[in-house]
Amino acid sequence: MPELANLKKFLLDANHRFRGIGYTLISAFMYASVSMAMSKASEENHPIMMTLWNFVTSLTLDVLVIVVWRPVISPGMKELFFDSICAITQSLGAISICVSLALISPSITTPLYLCMSVVVILLTIVKDMKLPRSWDVIFTILAITGVLFITKPSFLTNQSSTEPDPFGIMFGVSSAVCYGLYLMFYQSLNETRTISTIWMCFLIAFWCIVICIIVIIIADIPFLPTDVHSFIYFTIGGLFSFPAALSLNLAVKYEDAGVVSIFMTFEIVLTYVMQILLLRIPMDVYSCVGALLIGSTCVGISALEIYTRTIGDEQESGEELSHVSDTNAGNQNLERTPLID
């Protein structure tokens, strides 16, 4: 099918100028839509059961795409092990987000899990074994301050009743850690070999279903939703989850994790707008200030990292060009030197 081949070439063209940014923005919109559907369905259903049916829909779509797309998937046992570990980290992050959405509003959950950009930078510092820069410390403090505003503690608002569920906050933060680990792990795997995006989405959905089934059996949670409307919301969430995960994987595959983190902050704006229009949940000053601080932190710390890498690459390129010039000059002088018998 030439049409299918052309579509595949267009989507996976590594030379497409705005591929990473485009995939990221699509992912941000899709994840904001998933948050709305899951938040609506969580009113009468357990979050683990919600997550299960969400990813059952995603897995079904993934299998259909694999059958039609026919990507090259042939990992060995070692590759399968590392791919599964990478997929499990995002699966745990997805489950944490769904639990958080069931306990607190999307406008609080979204900025919390977008703190993954701070996690990425901190993991990079640990990976490279270097001391944190002053800007890293400043932006991390800003992110913590933003989380503090979002959680609205009683000493800040003088009203203990306004504090969101602490478990919702905990799962929101844990999702940021899981997604940060996933972005770093996935990018590291892509540096050693090419990973099929469809294959990774399949593994994420598969392991998420496995984890949810284990939790449901142990905790004796109902498998089926309470009504037809809830099942519709689960299906909608799954329909958006698959392209969201696919777009995010493509974004990380073709763009730096820092760039992806910057543009994923657009999800905060989308979530706030959708929450007001669709869920009719008003915003408060503390949540807006906290989201602004976290969004500024994500953009600032990622932009600084990209700038630092760009300067470093330019210096390395300059040193290489200087070395090549010196070598060529030396060769020319050697050619001009007369031979002495």
Coordinates of C-alpha atoms in Angstrom, one line a residue:
M1 CA 0.0 0.0 0.0
P2 CA 1.9 3.1 -1.2
E3 CA -0.4 5.5 0.7
L4 CA 0.4 3.8 4.0
A5 CA 4.1 3.8 3.2
N6 CA 4.0 7.5 2.4
L7 CA 2.1 8.2 5.7
K8 CA 4.7 6.2 7.7
K9 CA 7.6 8.0 6.0
F10 CA 6.0 11.4 6.7
L11 CA 5.4 10.6 10.4
L12 CA 8.8 9.2 11.0
D13 CA 10.9 11.5 8.9
A14 CA 13.8 12.5 11.0
N15 CA 14.5 15.6 8.8
H16 CA 11.1 17.1 9.4
R17 CA 11.8 20.5 11.0
F18 CA 9.1 20.8 13.6
R19 CA 8.5 17.1 14.2
G20 CA 9.4 17.1 17.9
I21 CA 7.5 20.3 18.9
G22 CA 4.5 19.2 16.9
Y23 CA 4.4 15.8 18.5
T24 CA 4.8 17.4 21.9
L25 CA 1.9 19.8 21.4
I26 CA -0.4 17.0 20.2
S27 CA 0.6 15.0 23.2
A28 CA -0.2 17.9 25.6
F29 CA -3.7 18.3 24.1
M30 CA -4.4 14.5 24.2
Y31 CA -3.2 14.2 27.8
A32 CA -5.4 17.2 28.8
S33 CA -8.4 15.5 27.2
V34 CA -7.6 12.3 29.1
S35 CA -7.4 14.2 32.4
M36 CA -10.9 15.6 31.7
A37 CA -12.4 12.1 30.9
M38 CA -10.7 10.4 33.9
S39 CA -11.7 13.2 36.3
K40 CA -15.3 12.9 35.2
A41 CA -15.4 9.1 35.5
S42 CA -13.6 9.1 38.9
E43 CA -16.8 10.5 40.6
E44 CA -18.3 7.0 40.8
N45 CA -15.5 4.6 40.0
H46 CA -12.2 3.3 41.5
P47 CA -9.2 4.9 39.8
I48 CA -7.4 1.6 39.3
M49 CA -10.4 0.2 37.5
M50 CA -10.5 3.4 35.5
T51 CA -6.9 3.0 34.5
L52 CA -7.4 -0.7 33.5
W53 CA -10.2 0.0 31.0
N54 CA -8.4 3.1 29.8
F55 CA -5.4 1.1 28.8
V56 CA -7.5 -1.9 27.5
T57 CA -8.8 0.6 24.9
S58 CA -5.3 1.9 24.2
L59 CA -3.9 -1.7 23.8
T60 CA -6.7 -2.6 21.4
L61 CA -5.8 0.5 19.3
D62 CA -2.1 -0.4 19.5
V63 CA -2.7 -4.0 18.3
L64 CA -4.8 -2.7 15.3
V65 CA -2.0 -0.2 14.4
I66 CA 0.6 -3.0 14.6
V67 CA -1.5 -5.2 12.3
V68 CA -2.0 -2.4 9.7
W69 CA 1.4 -0.7 10.1
R70 CA 3.5 -3.8 10.4
P71 CA 6.5 -2.2 12.1
V72 CA 9.8 -4.0 12.4
I73 CA 9.8 -5.4 16.0
S74 CA 12.4 -8.0 16.8
P75 CA 14.0 -7.4 20.2
G76 CA 16.2 -10.0 21.9
M77 CA 15.7 -11.0 25.5
K78 CA 18.1 -8.4 26.7
E79 CA 16.4 -5.6 24.7
L80 CA 13.0 -6.9 25.8
F81 CA 14.0 -6.7 29.5
F82 CA 15.2 -3.1 29.2
D83 CA 12.2 -2.1 27.1
S84 CA 9.9 -3.6 29.7
I85 CA 11.6 -1.7 32.6
C86 CA 11.3 1.5 30.6
A87 CA 7.6 0.8 29.9
I88 CA 6.9 -0.1 33.5
T89 CA 8.2 3.3 34.7
Q90 CA 5.6 5.1 32.5
S91 CA 2.9 2.6 33.4
L92 CA 3.4 3.5 37.1
G93 CA 3.3 7.2 36.2
A94 CA 0.1 6.7 34.3
I95 CA -1.5 4.9 37.2
S96 CA -0.4 7.6 39.6
I97 CA -1.9 10.3 37.5
C98 CA -5.3 8.4 37.4
V99 CA -5.3 8.0 41.1
S100 CA -4.4 11.6 41.6
L101 CA -7.2 12.8 39.3
A102 CA -9.6 10.8 41.4
L103 CA -8.6 12.6 44.5
I104 CA -7.8 16.1 43.4
S105 CA -8.8 18.3 40.4
P106 CA -6.9 18.2 37.0
S107 CA -5.7 21.8 37.6
I108 CA -3.7 20.5 40.5
T109 CA -2.6 17.1 39.1
T110 CA -1.3 18.5 35.8
P111 CA 1.3 21.0 37.2
L112 CA 2.5 18.4 39.7
Y113 CA 3.3 15.8 37.1
L114 CA 4.8 18.3 34.8
C115 CA 7.5 18.8 37.5
M116 CA 9.1 15.9 35.5
S117 CA 11.3 18.5 33.8
V118 CA 12.9 19.2 37.2
V119 CA 13.3 15.4 37.7
V120 CA 15.0 15.1 34.3
I121 CA 17.5 17.9 35.1
L122 CA 18.2 16.4 38.6
L123 CA 18.7 12.9 37.1
T124 CA 21.0 14.4 34.4
I125 CA 23.1 16.0 37.2
V126 CA 23.4 12.6 38.9
K127 CA 24.1 10.8 35.7
D128 CA 26.9 13.2 34.7
M129 CA 28.3 13.3 38.2
K130 CA 28.5 17.1 38.4
L131 CA 27.6 19.7 40.9
P132 CA 24.3 21.5 40.4
R133 CA 24.5 25.0 38.9
S134 CA 23.1 28.0 40.8
W135 CA 20.2 28.3 38.3
D136 CA 19.4 24.6 38.9
V137 CA 19.0 25.3 42.6
I138 CA 16.9 28.5 42.0
F139 CA 14.5 26.8 39.6
T140 CA 14.2 23.8 41.9
I141 CA 13.2 26.1 44.7
L142 CA 10.7 27.8 42.4
A143 CA 9.2 24.4 41.6
I144 CA 8.9 23.5 45.3
T145 CA 7.3 26.9 45.9
G146 CA 4.8 26.2 43.1
V147 CA 3.9 22.9 44.6
L148 CA 3.4 24.6 47.9
F149 CA 1.0 27.1 46.5
I150 CA -0.9 24.3 44.7
T151 CA -1.3 22.2 47.8
K152 CA -2.6 25.2 49.7
P153 CA -1.4 24.3 53.2
S154 CA -3.2 25.8 56.2
F155 CA -0.3 28.0 57.2
L156 CA -0.5 29.6 53.8
T157 CA -4.2 30.1 53.5
N158 CA -5.3 30.0 57.2
Q159 CA -8.1 27.6 56.1
S160 CA -7.4 23.9 56.6
S161 CA -10.5 22.9 54.7
T162 CA -9.0 24.2 51.5
E163 CA -6.1 21.7 51.5
P164 CA -6.4 19.1 48.7
D165 CA -6.2 15.4 49.5
P166 CA -2.6 14.7 50.5
F167 CA -2.7 11.3 48.8
G168 CA -3.7 13.1 45.6
I169 CA -0.6 15.3 46.0
M170 CA 1.6 12.3 46.7
F171 CA 0.5 10.4 43.6
G172 CA 0.8 13.6 41.5
V173 CA 4.4 14.0 42.6
S174 CA 5.2 10.3 42.1
S175 CA 3.9 10.5 38.6
A176 CA 6.4 13.3 37.9
V177 CA 9.2 11.1 39.2
C178 CA 8.1 8.1 37.1
Y179 CA 7.7 10.2 33.9
G180 CA 11.1 11.8 34.5
L181 CA 12.7 8.4 34.8
Y182 CA 10.9 7.2 31.7
L183 CA 12.1 10.2 29.6
M184 CA 15.7 9.7 30.6
F185 CA 15.5 5.9 30.2
Y186 CA 13.8 6.0 26.8
Q187 CA 16.2 8.6 25.5
S188 CA 19.2 6.5 26.7
L189 CA 17.8 3.4 24.9
N190 CA 17.3 5.4 21.7
E191 CA 21.0 6.4 21.8
T192 CA 22.1 2.8 21.6
R193 CA 19.5 1.5 19.1
T194 CA 16.3 2.4 17.3
I195 CA 13.2 1.5 19.2
S196 CA 9.8 1.2 17.5
T197 CA 7.4 3.8 19.0
I198 CA 4.4 1.5 18.4
W199 CA 6.3 -1.3 20.2
M200 CA 7.0 0.9 23.3
C201 CA 3.3 2.1 23.4
F202 CA 2.3 -1.6 23.3
L203 CA 4.5 -2.4 26.2
I204 CA 3.3 0.5 28.3
A205 CA -0.4 -0.5 27.8
F206 CA 0.4 -4.1 28.4
W207 CA 2.3 -3.6 31.7
C208 CA -0.2 -1.0 32.9
I209 CA -3.0 -3.6 32.4
V210 CA -0.9 -6.3 34.2
I211 CA -0.2 -4.0 37.2
C212 CA -3.9 -2.9 37.4
I213 CA -5.2 -6.5 37.3
I214 CA -2.8 -7.5 40.1
V215 CA -3.9 -4.6 42.3
I216 CA -7.6 -5.2 41.6
I217 CA -7.3 -8.9 42.6
I218 CA -5.3 -8.1 45.7
A219 CA -7.5 -5.2 46.8
D220 CA -10.8 -6.8 45.7
I221 CA -11.7 -3.9 43.5
P222 CA -14.7 -4.3 41.0
F223 CA -13.6 -5.0 37.4
L224 CA -16.6 -3.3 35.7
P225 CA -17.7 0.3 35.8
T226 CA -20.9 1.3 37.7
D227 CA -22.9 2.5 34.6
V228 CA -22.7 3.0 30.9
H229 CA -21.7 6.6 31.1
S230 CA -18.6 5.7 33.1
F231 CA -17.6 3.1 30.5
I232 CA -18.0 5.8 27.8
Y233 CA -15.6 8.0 29.7
F234 CA -13.1 5.2 30.0
T235 CA -13.3 4.5 26.3
I236 CA -12.8 8.2 25.5
G237 CA -9.8 8.3 27.8
G238 CA -8.3 5.3 26.1
L239 CA -8.9 6.7 22.7
F240 CA -7.0 9.8 23.7
S241 CA -4.3 7.9 25.7
F242 CA -3.0 6.0 22.8
P243 CA -2.2 9.0 20.5
A244 CA -1.0 10.9 23.6
A245 CA 1.6 8.2 24.5
L246 CA 2.5 7.7 20.8
S247 CA 3.1 11.5 20.3
L248 CA 5.2 11.7 23.5
N249 CA 7.4 8.8 22.4
L250 CA 7.8 10.3 18.9
A251 CA 8.7 13.7 20.5
V252 CA 11.4 12.2 22.8
K253 CA 12.7 10.1 19.9
Y254 CA 13.2 13.2 17.6
E255 CA 13.8 15.9 20.1
D256 CA 15.7 16.5 23.3
A257 CA 13.9 15.7 26.5
G258 CA 14.4 19.3 27.7
V259 CA 12.6 20.7 24.6
V260 CA 9.8 18.2 25.2
S261 CA 9.5 19.3 28.8
I262 CA 9.2 23.0 27.8
F263 CA 6.4 22.5 25.4
M264 CA 4.6 20.0 27.6
T265 CA 3.9 22.9 30.0
F266 CA 1.3 24.0 27.4
E267 CA -0.8 21.2 28.9
I268 CA -1.3 23.4 32.0
V269 CA -3.1 26.1 30.0
L270 CA -5.2 23.5 28.1
T271 CA -6.2 21.8 31.4
Y272 CA -7.2 25.0 33.0
V273 CA -9.4 26.0 30.0
M274 CA -11.0 22.6 29.7
Q275 CA -11.6 22.4 33.4
I276 CA -13.5 25.6 33.4
L277 CA -15.5 24.9 30.2
L278 CA -16.1 21.1 30.6
L279 CA -16.1 20.4 34.3
R280 CA -17.3 23.8 35.5
I281 CA -14.7 23.9 38.2
P282 CA -13.6 27.5 39.0
M283 CA -9.9 28.4 39.5
D284 CA -8.4 29.9 42.6
V285 CA -5.5 32.3 43.0
Y286 CA -3.2 29.8 44.7
S287 CA -3.5 27.2 42.0
C288 CA -2.9 29.8 39.3
V289 CA 0.2 31.1 41.0
G290 CA 1.5 27.6 41.7
A291 CA 1.0 26.6 38.1
L292 CA 2.7 29.7 36.9
L293 CA 5.7 29.0 39.0
I294 CA 6.0 25.4 38.0
G295 CA 5.4 26.3 34.3
S296 CA 8.1 29.0 34.5
T297 CA 10.5 26.5 36.2
C298 CA 9.9 23.9 33.4
V299 CA 10.6 26.4 30.7
G300 CA 13.5 28.1 32.4
I301 CA 15.4 25.0 33.6
S302 CA 15.0 23.2 30.2
A303 CA 15.9 26.3 28.2
L304 CA 19.0 26.8 30.3
E305 CA 20.0 23.1 29.7
I306 CA 19.5 23.4 26.0
Y307 CA 21.5 26.7 25.9
T308 CA 24.4 25.1 27.8
R309 CA 24.4 22.1 25.5
T310 CA 24.4 24.3 22.4
I311 CA 27.3 26.4 23.7
G312 CA 29.2 23.2 24.5
D313 CA 28.6 21.7 21.0
E314 CA 29.7 25.0 19.4
Q315 CA 32.9 25.0 21.4
E316 CA 33.6 21.4 20.5
S317 CA 33.0 22.1 16.8
G318 CA 35.3 25.1 17.0
E319 CA 38.0 23.0 18.6
E320 CA 37.6 20.4 15.9
L321 CA 37.8 22.9 13.1
S322 CA 40.8 24.6 14.7
H323 CA 42.5 21.2 15.0
V324 CA 41.7 20.3 11.3
S325 CA 43.0 23.8 10.2
D326 CA 46.3 23.3 12.1
T327 CA 46.7 19.8 10.6
N328 CA 46.1 21.1 7.1
A329 CA 48.5 24.0 7.6
G330 CA 51.1 21.6 8.8
N331 CA 50.6 19.3 5.8
Q332 CA 50.9 22.3 3.5
N333 CA 54.2 23.4 5.1
L334 CA 55.5 19.9 4.9
E335 CA 54.7 19.7 1.2
R336 CA 56.5 23.0 0.5
T337 CA 59.7 21.9 2.4
P338 CA 62.3 20.8 -0.2
L339 CA 63.7 17.4 0.0
I340 CA 67.4 17.1 0.9
D341 CA 69.3 14.1 -0.4

